Amino acid sequence: MVRYNAVEDPLCYPGTHVLRNKADIEDQDQLDEFEQLMFDSRAQETLPEGNLDFAHYLALHRHFFQDVYEWAGEVRTIRTGKGENWFCYPEYIVPEAEKLFTQLAERKHLADLETKDAFAQGAAWFLAEINAIHPFREGNGRTQLVFLTMLARNAGYELDETQLQPGPFLDAMIVSFSGDLEPLAVEIRRMI
Ligand SMILES: Nc1ncnc2c1ncn2[C@@H]1O[C@H](COP(=O)(O)OP(=O)(O)OP(=O)(O)O)[C@@H](O)[C@H]1O
């Protein structure tokens, strides 16, 4: 199954859409399983510390995917998209991400907002933007959620991932790409 639209991907095994990986698994289902296993096991460890900046974001991706991909924690070098939507050109990922994380810092990492609703709206803005940048070749969604958990905790909220409804959440992420943040704010609010 093609899950990413990507042009000429040297990161994949020739003739496949399976990403080269440290375990040399060429079957996508097995790779998915291995990826998730490694992710879950790294989740048990202390997470990298940081200032909720882009360096921190990269370190989190590296932490969770270091067992699977050589390029864990590094920004992608080819153009990717999902569905109808193409993400940021690789050459603009770093400047766009730095800009976004600067704005996040200027907004006090959403930690001094008065209400949960306001936090959810701010978090929807951030998630939509980081998703449009899509720094990594794989593992963006999971890194987004880990970071959202950190932002919430930093603001005094515990994110309850059991409240995440995958279908509506994905739909909300997709419409957020076109600038409609409201459904995503609703989905985030459900979890805090
Ligand atoms: N058509 C789309 N337009 C915009 N964003 C999308 C689209 N489809 C999926 N996404 C978002 O892309 C992210 C998933 O990216 P990626 O596959 O790199 O992450 P992952 O962690 O490997 O997978 P997942 O999030 O499914 O566990 C999610 O935030 C998802 O909401």
CSV table of C-alpha atoms and ligand atoms in Angstrom, one decimal:
chain,number,residue,atom,x,y,z
A,1,MET,CA,0.0,0.0,0.0
A,2,VAL,CA,1.3,3.4,-0.8
A,3,ARG,CA,1.0,5.6,2.3
A,4,TYR,CA,3.1,8.5,1.1
A,5,ASN,CA,3.3,10.2,-2.2
A,6,ALA,CA,7.1,10.6,-2.5
A,7,VAL,CA,9.2,11.3,-5.5
A,8,GLU,CA,12.2,8.9,-6.2
A,9,ASP,CA,12.8,7.7,-2.7
A,10,PRO,CA,16.3,6.5,-2.1
A,11,LEU,CA,15.3,5.6,1.4
A,12,CYS,CA,13.2,2.7,0.2
A,13,TYR,CA,14.3,-0.8,-0.9
A,14,PRO,CA,14.5,-0.7,-4.7
A,15,GLY,CA,11.1,-1.3,-6.4
A,16,THR,CA,9.2,-1.0,-3.1
A,17,HIS,CA,7.7,1.6,-0.8
A,18,VAL,CA,9.2,0.0,2.2
A,19,LEU,CA,11.7,2.2,4.0
A,20,ARG,CA,15.2,0.8,4.5
A,21,ASN,CA,15.6,0.0,8.2
A,22,LYS,CA,18.1,-1.3,10.7
A,23,ALA,CA,16.4,-4.7,11.0
A,24,ASP,CA,16.4,-5.0,7.2
A,25,ILE,CA,12.7,-5.9,7.2
A,26,GLU,CA,11.3,-5.6,3.6
A,27,ASP,CA,7.7,-6.5,4.5
A,28,GLN,CA,5.6,-3.5,5.3
A,29,ASP,CA,3.4,-5.2,7.8
A,30,GLN,CA,6.3,-6.6,9.7
A,31,LEU,CA,8.1,-3.3,9.6
A,32,ASP,CA,5.0,-1.5,11.0
A,33,GLU,CA,4.9,-4.0,13.8
A,34,PHE,CA,8.6,-3.6,14.6
A,35,GLU,CA,8.4,0.2,14.4
A,36,GLN,CA,5.5,0.2,16.9
A,37,LEU,CA,7.3,-2.3,19.2
A,38,MET,CA,10.4,-0.1,19.3
A,39,PHE,CA,8.3,3.0,19.8
A,40,ASP,CA,6.4,1.5,22.7
A,41,SER,CA,9.6,0.3,24.3
A,42,ARG,CA,11.3,3.7,24.0
A,43,ALA,CA,8.2,5.3,25.5
A,44,GLN,CA,9.0,3.5,28.7
A,45,GLU,CA,12.3,5.4,29.0
A,46,THR,CA,12.9,8.9,30.2
A,47,LEU,CA,12.3,11.2,27.3
A,48,PRO,CA,15.0,13.6,26.0
A,49,GLU,CA,14.9,16.9,27.9
A,50,GLY,CA,14.7,20.2,26.1
A,51,ASN,CA,13.1,23.5,25.8
A,52,LEU,CA,10.1,22.6,23.6
A,53,ASP,CA,12.0,23.9,20.6
A,54,PHE,CA,12.7,22.4,17.3
A,55,ALA,CA,16.0,20.8,18.5
A,56,HIS,CA,13.8,19.1,21.2
A,57,TYR,CA,11.3,18.0,18.6
A,58,LEU,CA,14.1,16.4,16.6
A,59,ALA,CA,15.5,14.7,19.7
A,60,LEU,CA,12.1,13.2,20.4
A,61,HIS,CA,11.9,11.7,17.0
A,62,ARG,CA,15.4,10.4,17.3
A,63,HIS,CA,14.6,8.8,20.7
A,64,PHE,CA,11.5,7.0,19.4
A,65,PHE,CA,12.8,5.8,16.0
A,66,GLN,CA,16.6,5.3,16.7
A,67,ASP,CA,16.2,1.5,16.7
A,68,VAL,CA,14.5,1.5,13.3
A,69,TYR,CA,15.9,4.2,11.0
A,70,GLU,CA,19.4,5.6,10.5
A,71,TRP,CA,17.9,9.0,9.8
A,72,ALA,CA,15.9,9.1,13.1
A,73,GLY,CA,15.8,12.7,14.3
A,74,GLU,CA,16.9,14.1,10.9
A,75,VAL,CA,14.7,16.1,8.6
A,76,ARG,CA,13.6,14.5,5.3
A,77,THR,CA,15.3,15.3,2.1
A,78,ILE,CA,12.6,14.5,-0.4
A,79,ARG,CA,9.1,15.9,-1.0
A,80,THR,CA,6.2,13.9,0.5
A,81,GLY,CA,2.5,14.3,0.7
A,82,LYS,CA,-0.6,12.4,1.9
A,83,GLY,CA,-3.9,12.2,0.0
A,84,GLU,CA,-4.3,15.5,-1.8
A,85,ASN,CA,-1.9,17.4,0.3
A,86,TRP,CA,1.8,17.9,-0.3
A,87,PHE,CA,3.9,18.9,2.7
A,88,CYS,CA,6.6,21.5,2.9
A,89,TYR,CA,9.5,21.4,0.4
A,90,PRO,CA,12.5,19.8,2.1
A,91,GLU,CA,14.7,22.9,1.7
A,92,TYR,CA,12.2,25.0,3.7
A,93,ILE,CA,11.6,22.5,6.6
A,94,VAL,CA,14.3,23.9,8.9
A,95,PRO,CA,13.5,27.7,8.4
A,96,GLU,CA,9.8,27.0,8.6
A,97,ALA,CA,10.1,24.9,11.7
A,98,GLU,CA,12.4,27.4,13.4
A,99,LYS,CA,9.8,30.1,12.6
A,100,LEU,CA,7.0,28.0,14.0
A,101,PHE,CA,8.8,27.1,17.2
A,102,THR,CA,9.8,30.8,17.7
A,103,GLN,CA,6.1,31.6,17.5
A,104,LEU,CA,5.3,28.9,19.9
A,105,ALA,CA,7.8,30.3,22.4
A,106,GLU,CA,6.4,33.8,21.9
A,107,ARG,CA,3.0,32.3,22.8
A,108,LYS,CA,4.6,30.9,26.0
A,109,HIS,CA,4.2,27.4,24.7
A,110,LEU,CA,0.5,27.8,25.3
A,111,ALA,CA,1.1,27.5,29.0
A,112,ASP,CA,-0.5,30.8,30.1
A,113,LEU,CA,-3.9,30.5,28.5
A,114,GLU,CA,-6.9,30.9,30.7
A,115,THR,CA,-9.0,27.9,29.7
A,116,LYS,CA,-8.8,24.4,28.3
A,117,ASP,CA,-10.6,25.6,25.2
A,118,ALA,CA,-8.0,28.3,24.6
A,119,PHE,CA,-5.3,25.7,25.0
A,120,ALA,CA,-7.0,23.3,22.6
A,121,GLN,CA,-7.3,26.1,20.0
A,122,GLY,CA,-3.6,27.0,20.4
A,123,ALA,CA,-2.6,23.4,20.2
A,124,ALA,CA,-4.7,22.9,17.0
A,125,TRP,CA,-2.8,25.8,15.4
A,126,PHE,CA,0.5,24.3,16.4
A,127,LEU,CA,-0.3,20.7,15.2
A,128,ALA,CA,-1.7,22.0,11.9
A,129,GLU,CA,1.5,23.9,11.2
A,130,ILE,CA,3.9,21.2,12.2
A,131,ASN,CA,1.9,18.7,10.2
A,132,ALA,CA,2.1,20.9,7.1
A,133,ILE,CA,5.9,21.1,7.6
A,134,HIS,CA,6.0,17.4,8.3
A,135,PRO,CA,9.7,17.3,9.2
A,136,PHE,CA,10.3,13.6,8.9
A,137,ARG,CA,10.0,10.9,6.3
A,138,GLU,CA,8.0,8.8,8.7
A,139,GLY,CA,6.9,9.1,12.3
A,140,ASN,CA,5.3,12.6,12.2
A,141,GLY,CA,2.0,11.7,13.7
A,142,ARG,CA,3.5,9.9,16.7
A,143,THR,CA,6.0,12.6,17.3
A,144,GLN,CA,3.2,15.2,17.1
A,145,LEU,CA,1.2,13.4,19.8
A,146,VAL,CA,4.2,13.0,22.1
A,147,PHE,CA,4.9,16.7,21.7
A,148,LEU,CA,1.3,17.6,22.3
A,149,THR,CA,1.4,15.6,25.5
A,150,MET,CA,4.4,17.6,26.6
A,151,LEU,CA,2.8,20.9,25.7
A,152,ALA,CA,-0.3,19.9,27.6
A,153,ARG,CA,1.7,18.8,30.7
A,154,ASN,CA,3.7,22.1,30.5
A,155,ALA,CA,0.3,23.9,30.6
A,156,GLY,CA,-0.9,21.9,33.6
A,157,TYR,CA,-3.1,19.3,31.7
A,158,GLU,CA,-2.8,15.6,31.3
A,159,LEU,CA,-3.5,14.4,27.8
A,160,ASP,CA,-5.7,11.3,27.9
A,161,GLU,CA,-4.9,9.4,24.7
A,162,THR,CA,-7.7,6.9,25.4
A,163,GLN,CA,-10.0,9.7,24.4
A,164,LEU,CA,-8.4,10.1,21.0
A,165,GLN,CA,-10.9,9.0,18.3
A,166,PRO,CA,-8.7,8.0,15.4
A,167,GLY,CA,-11.2,8.6,12.6
A,168,PRO,CA,-12.4,12.1,13.6
A,169,PHE,CA,-8.9,13.1,14.7
A,170,LEU,CA,-7.5,12.2,11.2
A,171,ASP,CA,-10.3,14.0,9.5
A,172,ALA,CA,-9.6,17.0,11.7
A,173,MET,CA,-5.9,16.9,10.8
A,174,ILE,CA,-6.7,16.8,7.1
A,175,VAL,CA,-9.0,19.8,7.2
A,176,SER,CA,-6.5,21.6,9.3
A,177,PHE,CA,-4.2,21.5,6.4
A,178,SER,CA,-6.5,23.8,4.5
A,179,GLY,CA,-6.8,26.2,7.5
A,180,ASP,CA,-9.9,24.9,9.3
A,181,LEU,CA,-8.7,24.5,12.8
A,182,GLU,CA,-12.0,24.2,14.6
A,183,PRO,CA,-12.5,20.4,14.3
A,184,LEU,CA,-9.0,19.7,15.5
A,185,ALA,CA,-9.5,22.0,18.5
A,186,VAL,CA,-12.6,19.9,19.3
A,187,GLU,CA,-10.6,16.7,19.1
A,188,ILE,CA,-7.8,18.0,21.3
A,189,ARG,CA,-10.3,19.4,23.8
A,190,ARG,CA,-11.8,15.9,24.1
A,191,MET,CA,-8.4,14.6,25.4
A,192,ILE,CA,-7.7,17.2,28.1
B,1,LIG,N1,-4.3,13.7,3.7
B,1,LIG,C1,-3.6,14.2,4.8
B,1,LIG,N2,-3.3,15.6,4.8
B,1,LIG,C2,-2.7,16.1,5.8
B,1,LIG,N3,-2.2,15.4,6.9
B,1,LIG,C3,-2.4,14.1,6.9
B,1,LIG,C4,-3.1,13.4,5.8
B,1,LIG,N4,-3.2,12.1,6.1
B,1,LIG,C5,-2.6,11.9,7.3
B,1,LIG,N5,-2.1,13.1,7.8
B,1,LIG,C6,-1.4,13.3,9.0
B,1,LIG,O1,0.0,12.9,8.9
B,1,LIG,C7,0.4,12.5,10.1
B,1,LIG,C8,1.0,11.1,10.0
B,1,LIG,O2,2.3,11.2,9.5
B,1,LIG,P1,3.3,9.9,9.5
B,1,LIG,O3,2.7,8.8,8.7
B,1,LIG,O4,4.7,10.4,9.1
B,1,LIG,O5,3.3,9.6,11.0
B,1,LIG,P2,3.4,8.2,11.7
B,1,LIG,O6,3.6,8.4,13.2
B,1,LIG,O7,4.4,7.3,11.0
B,1,LIG,O8,1.9,7.6,11.4
B,1,LIG,P3,0.6,7.6,12.3
B,1,LIG,O9,0.4,9.0,12.8
B,1,LIG,O10,-0.4,7.2,11.3
B,1,LIG,O11,0.8,6.7,13.5
B,1,LIG,C9,-0.7,12.5,11.1
B,1,LIG,O12,-0.7,13.6,11.9
B,1,LIG,C10,-1.9,12.5,10.2
B,1,LIG,O13,-3.0,13.2,10.8
